[in-house]
XYZ file of C-alpha atoms in Angstrom:
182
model
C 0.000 0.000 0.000
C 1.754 3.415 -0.855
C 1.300 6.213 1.320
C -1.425 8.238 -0.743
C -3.553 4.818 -0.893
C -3.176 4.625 2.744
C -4.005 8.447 3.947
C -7.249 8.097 1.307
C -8.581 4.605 2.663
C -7.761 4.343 6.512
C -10.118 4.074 8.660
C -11.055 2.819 11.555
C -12.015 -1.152 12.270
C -13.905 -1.374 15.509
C -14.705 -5.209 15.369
C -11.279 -6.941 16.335
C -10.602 -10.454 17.260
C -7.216 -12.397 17.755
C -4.699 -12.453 16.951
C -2.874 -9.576 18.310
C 0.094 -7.970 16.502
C 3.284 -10.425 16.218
C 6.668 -8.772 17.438
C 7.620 -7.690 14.145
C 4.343 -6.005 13.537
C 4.259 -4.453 16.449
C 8.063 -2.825 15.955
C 6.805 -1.790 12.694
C 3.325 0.262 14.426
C 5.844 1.661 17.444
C 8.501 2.484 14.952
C 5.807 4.368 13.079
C 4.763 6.205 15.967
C 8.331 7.810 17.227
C 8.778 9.343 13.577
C 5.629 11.761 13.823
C 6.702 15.439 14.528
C 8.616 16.029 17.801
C 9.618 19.778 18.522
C 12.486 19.602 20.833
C 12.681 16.066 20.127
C 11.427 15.380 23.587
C 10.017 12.183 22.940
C 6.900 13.297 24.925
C 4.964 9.722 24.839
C 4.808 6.439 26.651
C 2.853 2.985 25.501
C 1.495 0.674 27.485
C 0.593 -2.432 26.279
C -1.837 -4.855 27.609
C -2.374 -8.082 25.809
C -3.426 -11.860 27.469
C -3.626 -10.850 31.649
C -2.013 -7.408 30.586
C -6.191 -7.032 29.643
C -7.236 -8.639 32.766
C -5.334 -5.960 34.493
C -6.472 -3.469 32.820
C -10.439 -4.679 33.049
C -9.450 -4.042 36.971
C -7.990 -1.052 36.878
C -11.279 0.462 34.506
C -13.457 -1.487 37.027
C -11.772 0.308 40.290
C -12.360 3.434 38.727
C -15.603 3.494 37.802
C -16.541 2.162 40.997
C -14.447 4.750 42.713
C -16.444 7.268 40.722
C -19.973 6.148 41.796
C -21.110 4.599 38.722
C -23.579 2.426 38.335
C -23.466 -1.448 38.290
C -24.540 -1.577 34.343
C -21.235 0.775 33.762
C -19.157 -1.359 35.984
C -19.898 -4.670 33.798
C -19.241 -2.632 31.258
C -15.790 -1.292 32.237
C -15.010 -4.936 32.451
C -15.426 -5.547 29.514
C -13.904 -2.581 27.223
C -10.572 -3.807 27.047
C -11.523 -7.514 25.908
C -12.271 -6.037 22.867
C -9.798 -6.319 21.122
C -6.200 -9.092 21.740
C -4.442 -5.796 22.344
C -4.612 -2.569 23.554
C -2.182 0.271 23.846
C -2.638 3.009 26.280
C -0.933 5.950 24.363
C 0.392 8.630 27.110
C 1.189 12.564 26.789
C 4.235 12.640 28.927
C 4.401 16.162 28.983
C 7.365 18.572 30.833
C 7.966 22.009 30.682
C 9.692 23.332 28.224
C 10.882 27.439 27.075
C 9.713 26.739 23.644
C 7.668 23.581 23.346
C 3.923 24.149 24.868
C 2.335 21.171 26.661
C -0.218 21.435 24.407
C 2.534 20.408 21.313
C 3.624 17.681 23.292
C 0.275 16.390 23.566
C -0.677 16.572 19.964
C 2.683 14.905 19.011
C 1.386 12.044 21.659
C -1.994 11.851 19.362
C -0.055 11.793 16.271
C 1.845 9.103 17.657
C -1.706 7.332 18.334
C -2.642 8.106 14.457
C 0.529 7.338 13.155
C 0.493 3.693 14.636
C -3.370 2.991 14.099
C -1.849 4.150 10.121
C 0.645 1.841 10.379
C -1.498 -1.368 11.024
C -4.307 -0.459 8.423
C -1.157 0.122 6.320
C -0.050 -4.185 7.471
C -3.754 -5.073 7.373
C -4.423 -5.235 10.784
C -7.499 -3.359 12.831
C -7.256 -0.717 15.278
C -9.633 1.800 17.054
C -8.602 4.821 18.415
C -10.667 5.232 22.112
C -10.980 8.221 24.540
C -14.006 8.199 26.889
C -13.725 9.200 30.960
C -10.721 6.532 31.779
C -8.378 8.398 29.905
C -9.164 11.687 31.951
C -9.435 9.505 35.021
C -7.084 10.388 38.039
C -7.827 7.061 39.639
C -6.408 5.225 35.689
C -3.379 7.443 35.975
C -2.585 6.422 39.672
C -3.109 2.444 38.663
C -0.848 2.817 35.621
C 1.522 4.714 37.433
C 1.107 7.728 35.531
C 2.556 11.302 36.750
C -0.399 13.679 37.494
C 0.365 15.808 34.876
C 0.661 12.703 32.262
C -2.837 12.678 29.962
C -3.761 9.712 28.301
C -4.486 10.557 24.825
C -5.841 7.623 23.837
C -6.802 3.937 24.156
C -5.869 1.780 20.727
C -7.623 -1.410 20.522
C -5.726 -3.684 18.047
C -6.163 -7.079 16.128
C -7.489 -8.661 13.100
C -10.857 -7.217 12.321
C -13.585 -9.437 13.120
C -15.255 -8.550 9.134
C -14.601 -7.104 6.434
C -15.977 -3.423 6.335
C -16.970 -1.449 3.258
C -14.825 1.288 1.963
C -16.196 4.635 3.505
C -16.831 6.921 1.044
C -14.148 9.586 -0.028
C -15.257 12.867 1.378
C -14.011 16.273 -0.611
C -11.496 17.755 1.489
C -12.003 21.374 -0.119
C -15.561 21.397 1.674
C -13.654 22.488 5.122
C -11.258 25.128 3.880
C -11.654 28.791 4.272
C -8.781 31.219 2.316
C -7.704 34.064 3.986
């Protein structure tokens, strides 16, 4: 797939099943993701990947925390089950600092374009991946379990694996129709 073929057709593949990512695929999606734009190349990201217990763990730590926040028992089940969606899932982290010239905000974009650039890179190997938010990654008690800083932000949750079907082509949207010329 060239690079054109792949910025026209990604998208995202929210049905996933195993098998996760082998090691070489995986080097290949985190290689992708340290080579988006990095002013002050500060390198202002950590992964963490949960696959097999890795989920189990995770299923806890979304569990504790939605307890912790008074939610109900419906969302609780729930939270146990997000991160068995998919054989893999990596918890991409803005690991922000101060810097003269590099906002925090920068660093956290670069941390999202890290999250695009790998989700890129396994559409690109023919692999599925999701790109997640929702209240665990803004959730003080989910930075505390993972060991996060409490200036850290998760950026995002990608769920990864083989998609579960085959999904139709989206349609290719015009571009020009969100441009305004100064």
């Amino acid at each position: 797939m060239d690079a054109i073929e792949l910025l026209l057709t990604r998208q995202s593949t929210p049905r996933l099943i195993a098998p996760a990512p082998d090691a070489s695929q995986l080097k290949i999606i985190l290689d992708a993701a340290i080579r988006v734009p990095d002013h002050g190349a500060l390198a202002p990201w950590e992964f963490i990947i949960a696959t097999d217990q890795g989920l189990n763990t995770l299923a806890d730590i979304f569990v504790e925390a939605a307890k912790a926040s008074g939610a109900d028992e419906d969302f609780v089940n729930k939270a146990k089950g997000m991160p068995m969606r998919a054989p893999m899932v990596i918890t991409v982290v803005a690991k922000t600092q101060q810097h003269p010239k590099v906002p925090v905000l920068e660093q956290q974009i670069a941390a999202g374009c890290a999250t695009m650039a790998m989700q890129q890179a396994a559409f690109a190997l023919g692999i599925g991946a999701v790109w997640r938010t929702g209240d665990f990654a803004f959730d003080a008690n989910v930075n505390a379990a993972l060991g996060l800083e409490p200036h850290d932000q998760i950026v995002g949750f990608l769920y990864v694996g083989m998609p579960a079907v085959v999904a139709p082509q989206k349609p290719q949207k015009d571009g020009s129709q969100y441009v305004r010329y100064l």
